[in-house]
Every structure is written in structure tokens, then in C-alpha cells.
PDB file of C-alpha atoms in Angstrom:
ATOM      1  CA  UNK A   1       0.000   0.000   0.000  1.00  0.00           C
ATOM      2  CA  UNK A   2       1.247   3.451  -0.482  1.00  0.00           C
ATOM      3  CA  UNK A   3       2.058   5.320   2.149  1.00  0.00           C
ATOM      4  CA  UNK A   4       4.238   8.095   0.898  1.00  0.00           C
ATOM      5  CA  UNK A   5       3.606  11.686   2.739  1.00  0.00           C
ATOM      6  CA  UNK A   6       1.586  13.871  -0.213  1.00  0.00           C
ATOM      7  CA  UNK A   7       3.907  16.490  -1.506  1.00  0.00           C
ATOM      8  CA  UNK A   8       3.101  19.910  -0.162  1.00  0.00           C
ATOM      9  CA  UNK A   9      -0.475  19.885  -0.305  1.00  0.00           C
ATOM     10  CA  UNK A  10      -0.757  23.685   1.399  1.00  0.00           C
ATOM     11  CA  UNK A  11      -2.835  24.374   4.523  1.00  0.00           C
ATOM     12  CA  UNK A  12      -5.963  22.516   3.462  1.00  0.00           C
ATOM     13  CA  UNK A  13      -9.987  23.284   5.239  1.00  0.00           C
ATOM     14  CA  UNK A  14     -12.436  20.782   5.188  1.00  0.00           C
ATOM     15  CA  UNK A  15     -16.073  22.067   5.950  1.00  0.00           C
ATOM     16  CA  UNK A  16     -19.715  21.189   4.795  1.00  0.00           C
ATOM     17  CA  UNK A  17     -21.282  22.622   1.553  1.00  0.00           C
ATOM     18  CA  UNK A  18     -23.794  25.279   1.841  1.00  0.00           C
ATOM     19  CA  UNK A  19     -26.365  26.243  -1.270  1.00  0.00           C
ATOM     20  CA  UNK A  20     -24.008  29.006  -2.216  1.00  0.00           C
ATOM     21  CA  UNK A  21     -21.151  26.679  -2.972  1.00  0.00           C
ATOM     22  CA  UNK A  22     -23.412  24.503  -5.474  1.00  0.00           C
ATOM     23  CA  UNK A  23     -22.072  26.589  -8.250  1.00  0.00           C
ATOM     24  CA  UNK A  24     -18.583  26.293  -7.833  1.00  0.00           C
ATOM     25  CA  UNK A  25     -18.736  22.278  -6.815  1.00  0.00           C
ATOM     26  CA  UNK A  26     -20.373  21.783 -10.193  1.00  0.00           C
ATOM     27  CA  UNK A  27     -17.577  23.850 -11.903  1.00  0.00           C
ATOM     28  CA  UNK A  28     -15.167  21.481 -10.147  1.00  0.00           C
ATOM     29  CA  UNK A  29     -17.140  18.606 -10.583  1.00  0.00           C
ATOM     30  CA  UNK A  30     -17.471  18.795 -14.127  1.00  0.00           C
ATOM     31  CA  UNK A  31     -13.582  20.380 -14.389  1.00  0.00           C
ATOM     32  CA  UNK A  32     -12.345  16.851 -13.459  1.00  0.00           C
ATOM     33  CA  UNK A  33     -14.039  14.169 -15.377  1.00  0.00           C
ATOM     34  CA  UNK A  34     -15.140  15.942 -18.623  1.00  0.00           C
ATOM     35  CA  UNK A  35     -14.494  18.417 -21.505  1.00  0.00           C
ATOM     36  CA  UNK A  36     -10.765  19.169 -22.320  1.00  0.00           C
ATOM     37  CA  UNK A  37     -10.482  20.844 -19.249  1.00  0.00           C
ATOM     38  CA  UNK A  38     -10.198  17.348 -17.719  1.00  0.00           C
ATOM     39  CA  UNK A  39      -7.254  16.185 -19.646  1.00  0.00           C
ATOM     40  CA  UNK A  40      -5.381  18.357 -17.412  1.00  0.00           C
ATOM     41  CA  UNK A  41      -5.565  15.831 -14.610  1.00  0.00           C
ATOM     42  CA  UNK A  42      -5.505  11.559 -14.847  1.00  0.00           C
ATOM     43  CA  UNK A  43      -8.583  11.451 -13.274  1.00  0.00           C
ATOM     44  CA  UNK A  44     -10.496  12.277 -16.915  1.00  0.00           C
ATOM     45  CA  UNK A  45     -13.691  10.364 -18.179  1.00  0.00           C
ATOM     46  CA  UNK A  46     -13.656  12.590 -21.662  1.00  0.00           C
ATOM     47  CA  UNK A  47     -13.023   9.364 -23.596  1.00  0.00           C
ATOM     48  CA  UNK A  48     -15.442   7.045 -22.416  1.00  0.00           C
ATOM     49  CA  UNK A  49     -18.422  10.060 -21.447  1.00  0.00           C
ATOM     50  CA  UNK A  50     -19.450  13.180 -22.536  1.00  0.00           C
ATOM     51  CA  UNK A  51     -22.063  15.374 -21.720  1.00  0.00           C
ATOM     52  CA  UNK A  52     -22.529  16.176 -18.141  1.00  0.00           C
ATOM     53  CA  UNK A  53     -21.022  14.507 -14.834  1.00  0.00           C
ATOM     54  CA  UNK A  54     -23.228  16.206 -13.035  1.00  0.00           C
ATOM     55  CA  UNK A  55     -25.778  19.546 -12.933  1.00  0.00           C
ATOM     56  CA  UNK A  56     -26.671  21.739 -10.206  1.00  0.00           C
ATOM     57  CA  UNK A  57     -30.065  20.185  -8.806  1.00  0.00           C
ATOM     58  CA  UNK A  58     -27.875  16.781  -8.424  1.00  0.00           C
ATOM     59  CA  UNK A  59     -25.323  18.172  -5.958  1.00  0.00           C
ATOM     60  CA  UNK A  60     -28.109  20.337  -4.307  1.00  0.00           C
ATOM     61  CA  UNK A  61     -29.805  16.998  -3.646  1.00  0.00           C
ATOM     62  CA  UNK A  62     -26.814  16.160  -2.189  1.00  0.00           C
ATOM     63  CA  UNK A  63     -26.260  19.439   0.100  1.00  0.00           C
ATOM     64  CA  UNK A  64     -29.750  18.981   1.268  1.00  0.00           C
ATOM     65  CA  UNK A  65     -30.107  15.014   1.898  1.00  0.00           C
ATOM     66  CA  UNK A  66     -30.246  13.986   5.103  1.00  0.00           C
ATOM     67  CA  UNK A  67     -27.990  11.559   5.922  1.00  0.00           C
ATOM     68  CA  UNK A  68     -25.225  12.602   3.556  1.00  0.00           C
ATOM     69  CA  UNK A  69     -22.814  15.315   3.479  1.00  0.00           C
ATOM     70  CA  UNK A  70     -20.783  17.409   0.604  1.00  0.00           C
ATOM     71  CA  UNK A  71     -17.078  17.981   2.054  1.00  0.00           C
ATOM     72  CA  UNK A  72     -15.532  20.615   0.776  1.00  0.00           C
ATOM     73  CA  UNK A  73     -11.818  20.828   0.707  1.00  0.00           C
ATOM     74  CA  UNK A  74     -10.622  24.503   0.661  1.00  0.00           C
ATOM     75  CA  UNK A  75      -7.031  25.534  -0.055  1.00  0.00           C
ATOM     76  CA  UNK A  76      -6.867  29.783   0.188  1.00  0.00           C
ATOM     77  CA  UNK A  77     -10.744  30.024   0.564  1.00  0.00           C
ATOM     78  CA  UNK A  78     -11.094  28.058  -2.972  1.00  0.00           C
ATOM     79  CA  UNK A  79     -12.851  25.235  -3.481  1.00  0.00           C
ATOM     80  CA  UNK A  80     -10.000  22.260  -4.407  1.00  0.00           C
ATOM     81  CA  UNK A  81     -11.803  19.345  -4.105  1.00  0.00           C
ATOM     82  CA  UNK A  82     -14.731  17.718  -2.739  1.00  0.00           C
ATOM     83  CA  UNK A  83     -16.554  14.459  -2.046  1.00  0.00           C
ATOM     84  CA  UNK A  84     -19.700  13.009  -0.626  1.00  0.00           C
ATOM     85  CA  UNK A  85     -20.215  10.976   2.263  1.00  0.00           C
ATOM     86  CA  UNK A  86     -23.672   9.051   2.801  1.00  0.00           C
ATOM     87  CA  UNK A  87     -24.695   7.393   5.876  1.00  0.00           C
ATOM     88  CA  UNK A  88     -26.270   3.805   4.561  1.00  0.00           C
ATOM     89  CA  UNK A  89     -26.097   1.830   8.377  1.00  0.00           C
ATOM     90  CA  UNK A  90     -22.805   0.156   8.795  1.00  0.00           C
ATOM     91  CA  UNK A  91     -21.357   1.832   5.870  1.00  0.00           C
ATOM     92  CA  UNK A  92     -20.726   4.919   3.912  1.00  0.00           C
ATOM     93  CA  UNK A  93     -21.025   5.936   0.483  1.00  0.00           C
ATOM     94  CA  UNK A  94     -18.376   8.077  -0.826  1.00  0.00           C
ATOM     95  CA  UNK A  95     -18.721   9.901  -4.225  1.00  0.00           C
ATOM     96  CA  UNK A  96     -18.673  12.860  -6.077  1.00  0.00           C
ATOM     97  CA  UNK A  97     -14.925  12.956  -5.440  1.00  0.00           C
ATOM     98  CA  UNK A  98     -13.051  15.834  -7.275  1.00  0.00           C
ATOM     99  CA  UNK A  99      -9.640  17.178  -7.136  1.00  0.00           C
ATOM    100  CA  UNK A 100      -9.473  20.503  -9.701  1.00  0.00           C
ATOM    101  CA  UNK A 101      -7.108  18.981 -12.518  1.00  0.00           C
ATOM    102  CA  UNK A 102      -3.974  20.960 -12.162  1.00  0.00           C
ATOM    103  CA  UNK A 103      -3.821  19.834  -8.696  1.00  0.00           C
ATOM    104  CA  UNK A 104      -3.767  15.855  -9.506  1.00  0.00           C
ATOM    105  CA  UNK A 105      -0.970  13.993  -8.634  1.00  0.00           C
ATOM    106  CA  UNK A 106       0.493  15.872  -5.956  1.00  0.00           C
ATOM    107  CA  UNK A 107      -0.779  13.530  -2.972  1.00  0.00           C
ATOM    108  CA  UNK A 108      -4.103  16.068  -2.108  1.00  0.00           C
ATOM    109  CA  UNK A 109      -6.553  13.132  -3.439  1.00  0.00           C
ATOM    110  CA  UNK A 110      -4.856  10.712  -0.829  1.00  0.00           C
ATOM    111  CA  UNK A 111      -5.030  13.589   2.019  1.00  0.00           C
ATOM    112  CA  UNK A 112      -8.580  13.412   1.191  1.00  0.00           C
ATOM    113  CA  UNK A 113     -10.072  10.377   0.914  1.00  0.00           C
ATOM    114  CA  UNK A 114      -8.336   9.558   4.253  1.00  0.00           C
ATOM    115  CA  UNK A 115      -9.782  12.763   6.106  1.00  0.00           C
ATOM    116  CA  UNK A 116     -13.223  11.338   4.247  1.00  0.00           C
ATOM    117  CA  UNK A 117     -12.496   7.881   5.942  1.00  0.00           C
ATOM    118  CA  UNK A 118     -12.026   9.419   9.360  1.00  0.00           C
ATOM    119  CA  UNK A 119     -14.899  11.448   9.830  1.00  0.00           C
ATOM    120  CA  UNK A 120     -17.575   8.698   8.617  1.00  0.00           C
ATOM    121  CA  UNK A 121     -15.377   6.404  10.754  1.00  0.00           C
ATOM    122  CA  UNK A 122     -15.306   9.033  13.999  1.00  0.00           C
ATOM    123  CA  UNK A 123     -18.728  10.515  13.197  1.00  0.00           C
ATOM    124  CA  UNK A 124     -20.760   8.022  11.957  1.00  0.00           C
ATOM    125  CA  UNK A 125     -18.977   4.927  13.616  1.00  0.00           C
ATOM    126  CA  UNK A 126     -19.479   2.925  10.194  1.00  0.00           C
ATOM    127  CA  UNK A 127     -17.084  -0.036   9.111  1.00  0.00           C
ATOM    128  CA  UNK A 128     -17.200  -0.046   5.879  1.00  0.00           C
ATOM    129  CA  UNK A 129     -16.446   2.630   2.952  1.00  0.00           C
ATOM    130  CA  UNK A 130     -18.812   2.112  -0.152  1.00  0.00           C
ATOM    131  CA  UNK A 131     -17.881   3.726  -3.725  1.00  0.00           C
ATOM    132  CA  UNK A 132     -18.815   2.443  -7.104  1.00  0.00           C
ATOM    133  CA  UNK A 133     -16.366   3.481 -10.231  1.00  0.00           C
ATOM    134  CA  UNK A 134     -16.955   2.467 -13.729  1.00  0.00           C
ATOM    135  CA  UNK A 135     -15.343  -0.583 -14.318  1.00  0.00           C
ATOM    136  CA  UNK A 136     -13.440   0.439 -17.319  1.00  0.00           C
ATOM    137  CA  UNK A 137     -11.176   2.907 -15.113  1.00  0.00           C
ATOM    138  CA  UNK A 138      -8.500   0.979 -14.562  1.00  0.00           C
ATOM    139  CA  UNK A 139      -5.858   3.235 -13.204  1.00  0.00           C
ATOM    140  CA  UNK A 140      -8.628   4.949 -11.121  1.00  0.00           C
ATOM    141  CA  UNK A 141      -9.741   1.218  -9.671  1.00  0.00           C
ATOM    142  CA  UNK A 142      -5.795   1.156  -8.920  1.00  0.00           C
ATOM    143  CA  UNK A 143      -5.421   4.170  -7.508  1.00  0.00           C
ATOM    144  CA  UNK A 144      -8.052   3.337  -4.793  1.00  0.00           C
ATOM    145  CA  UNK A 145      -6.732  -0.650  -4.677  1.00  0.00           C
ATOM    146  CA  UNK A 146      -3.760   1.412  -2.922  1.00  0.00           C
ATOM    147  CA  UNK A 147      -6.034   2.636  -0.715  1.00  0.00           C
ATOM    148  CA  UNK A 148      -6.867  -0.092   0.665  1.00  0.00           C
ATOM    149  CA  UNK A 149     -10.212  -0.487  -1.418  1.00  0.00           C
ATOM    150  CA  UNK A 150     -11.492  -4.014  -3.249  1.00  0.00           C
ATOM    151  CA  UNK A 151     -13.224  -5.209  -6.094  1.00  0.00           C
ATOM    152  CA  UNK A 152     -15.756  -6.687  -5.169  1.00  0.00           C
ATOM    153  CA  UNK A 153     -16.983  -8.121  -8.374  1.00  0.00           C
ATOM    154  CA  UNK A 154     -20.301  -6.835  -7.692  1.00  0.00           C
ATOM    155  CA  UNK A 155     -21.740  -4.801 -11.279  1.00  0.00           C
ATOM    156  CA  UNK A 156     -24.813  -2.226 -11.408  1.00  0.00           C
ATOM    157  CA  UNK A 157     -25.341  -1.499 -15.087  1.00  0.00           C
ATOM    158  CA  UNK A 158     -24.494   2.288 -16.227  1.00  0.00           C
ATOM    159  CA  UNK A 159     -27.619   4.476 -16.773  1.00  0.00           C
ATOM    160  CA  UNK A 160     -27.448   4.591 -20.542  1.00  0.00           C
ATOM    161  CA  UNK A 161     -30.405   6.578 -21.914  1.00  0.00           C
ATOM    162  CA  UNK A 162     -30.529   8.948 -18.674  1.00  0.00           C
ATOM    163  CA  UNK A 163     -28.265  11.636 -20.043  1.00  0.00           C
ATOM    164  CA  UNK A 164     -27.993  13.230 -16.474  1.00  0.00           C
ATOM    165  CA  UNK A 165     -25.116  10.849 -16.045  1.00  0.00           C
ATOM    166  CA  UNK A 166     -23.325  11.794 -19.776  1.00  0.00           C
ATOM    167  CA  UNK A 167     -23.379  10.034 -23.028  1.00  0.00           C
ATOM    168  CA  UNK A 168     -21.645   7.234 -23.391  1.00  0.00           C
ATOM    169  CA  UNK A 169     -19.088   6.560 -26.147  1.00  0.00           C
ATOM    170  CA  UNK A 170     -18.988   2.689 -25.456  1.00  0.00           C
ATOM    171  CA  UNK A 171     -21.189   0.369 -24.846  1.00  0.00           C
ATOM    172  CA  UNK A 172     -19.305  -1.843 -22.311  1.00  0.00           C
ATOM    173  CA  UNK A 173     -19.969  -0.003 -19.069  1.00  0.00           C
ATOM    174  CA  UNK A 174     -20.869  -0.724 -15.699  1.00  0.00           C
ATOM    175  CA  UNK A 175     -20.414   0.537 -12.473  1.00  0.00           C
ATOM    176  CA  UNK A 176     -18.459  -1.951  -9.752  1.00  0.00           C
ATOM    177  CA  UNK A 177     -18.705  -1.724  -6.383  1.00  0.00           C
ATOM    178  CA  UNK A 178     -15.519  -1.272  -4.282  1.00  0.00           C
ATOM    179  CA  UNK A 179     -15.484  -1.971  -0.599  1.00  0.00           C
ATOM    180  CA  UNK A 180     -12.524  -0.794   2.374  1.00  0.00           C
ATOM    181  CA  UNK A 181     -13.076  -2.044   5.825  1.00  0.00           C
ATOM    182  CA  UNK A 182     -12.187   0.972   8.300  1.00  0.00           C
ATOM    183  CA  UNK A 183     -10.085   0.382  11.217  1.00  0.00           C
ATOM    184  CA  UNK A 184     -11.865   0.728  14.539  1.00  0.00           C
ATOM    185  CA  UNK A 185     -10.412   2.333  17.452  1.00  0.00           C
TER     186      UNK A 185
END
């Protein structure tokens, strides 16, 4: 597993999202996975999807849920990345997990996802991380195996027809559920 230290990621905030930050989340949102803007960063879906990752009303339902949370990760008072965090009993759900492109690489998604782990672990008392990634994103699915996250083997088909989720370019994807047990204190 890696364990490296991330390379200066900067004084970093992590706090809630209100209704004003909806804007800017989608902007960051949609920065990492599609359009050309994505190709800045490894995290890109621009070759599989296009069209939307996501759309205002979807991360206000998100804001507003109970049960769930939108982190946002500030660096400066600007929005860096984010990620959700649902409460589903003994687990939680993490999505909607962006790090702004020109960022990438440089340890802050790590730094993340383990501050994520922590507060549904310390908050919520769950054992279990959930997160589903299309199963076509290798290097992503790798990324997260050095996590500490497994395939599980478990496939929900993608959404095609429901262009709220983007237009697919192939016709081979699913989404796979990955699972990390959290250590318990």
C-alpha cells in the first residue's frame, strides 16, 4: 500500500457545503471528469463520457439530503476538491470525489479520501467505505486498490439513456462496487 507523505499539499480546510457553494462544486465537478479541461488531470472520463457529470439540482440533492454530506476541501478560501459521504447503516457511500485537474498527482486526493475515511469512521462509527467506479477505469480502480479499497466483483449497469449521467461513447460499461473495511479504534 502506499504510504508516501503527499507532496506539499498547502494548509488545506475541510467544511460542509452550503447552497451558495453549489455553483462552484459543479464547476469542479465537471472540471475533473469531462471536456478538455479534464485532460489536465488523470482522473479524466472525456473518452469514455461526454455530456454532463453532473448539474446543479444533483449536488443540491446532495447538500440537502439527510444523511449525507458534501465535504468541501478549501485551499486559500477556494474550493479544491470535494466528495460526498452518505450514511447507509454500517457503511458509507463516498462519491462525487473531485480534485481541480492541475492539482492531480500531488498527494491532495490521498489527504482526502483519508480525512473522508475518518470522519464517517469518527462521526458516523461505520465499518465499511462504499464507492462504485466504472469498471473500465483501470488506473482509477488502482489508484483506490492502494487505498486499501477491493473489487468486489459486484456490477450495477451504467444508466445509458438517462443523459444526467453523460453520453456514453462505449457500450461496455458498468459501475463496480468497491469496498474498504475501516479500522476501529
Amino acid at each position: 500500500m502506499d504510504t508516501a507523505p503527499p507532496r506539499n499539499p498547502g494548509q488545506l480546510t475541510f467544511r460542509d457545503a452550503t447552497e451558495a457553494d453549489v455553483p462552484a462544486l459543479v464547476e469542479l465537478i465537471e472540471s475533473a471528469y469531462r471536456g478538455d479541461s479534464s485532460r489536465a488531470g488523470w482522473t479524466t472520463e472525456a473518452d469514455i463520457l461526454q455530456g454532463q457529470r453532473t448539474d446543479p439540482q444533483g449536488v443540491r440533492e446532495v447538500v440537502e439530503s439527510p444523511g449525507s454530506r458534501l465535504l468541501v476541501v478549501e485551499r486559500d478560501g477556494e474550493a479544491v476538491a470535494c466528495c460526498q459521504l452518505e450514511h447507509r447503516g454500517e457503511a458509507a457511500y463516498f462519491g462525487m470525489f473531485a480534485v481541480r485537474p492541475s492539482l492531480q498527482g500531488a498527494g491532495l486526493g490521498k489527504v482526502v479520501i483519508a480525512e473522508a475515511e475518518r470522519t464517517v469512521r469518527e462521526g458516523w462509527g461505520v465499518r465499511e467505505m462504499h464507492m462504485t467506479v466504472i469498471s473500465v477505469r483501470d488506473e482509477l480502480i488502482a489508484w483506490y486498490e492502494r487505498r486499501g479499497y477491493r473489487r468486489t466483483g459486484r456490477m450495477t449497469p451504467f444508466p445509458y439513456g438517462d443523459e444526467r449521467f453523460g453520453i456514453p461513447q462505449r457500450d461496455d460499461l458498468a459501475f463496480e462496487l468497491l469496498i474498504k473495511e475501516l479500522p476501529q479504534d
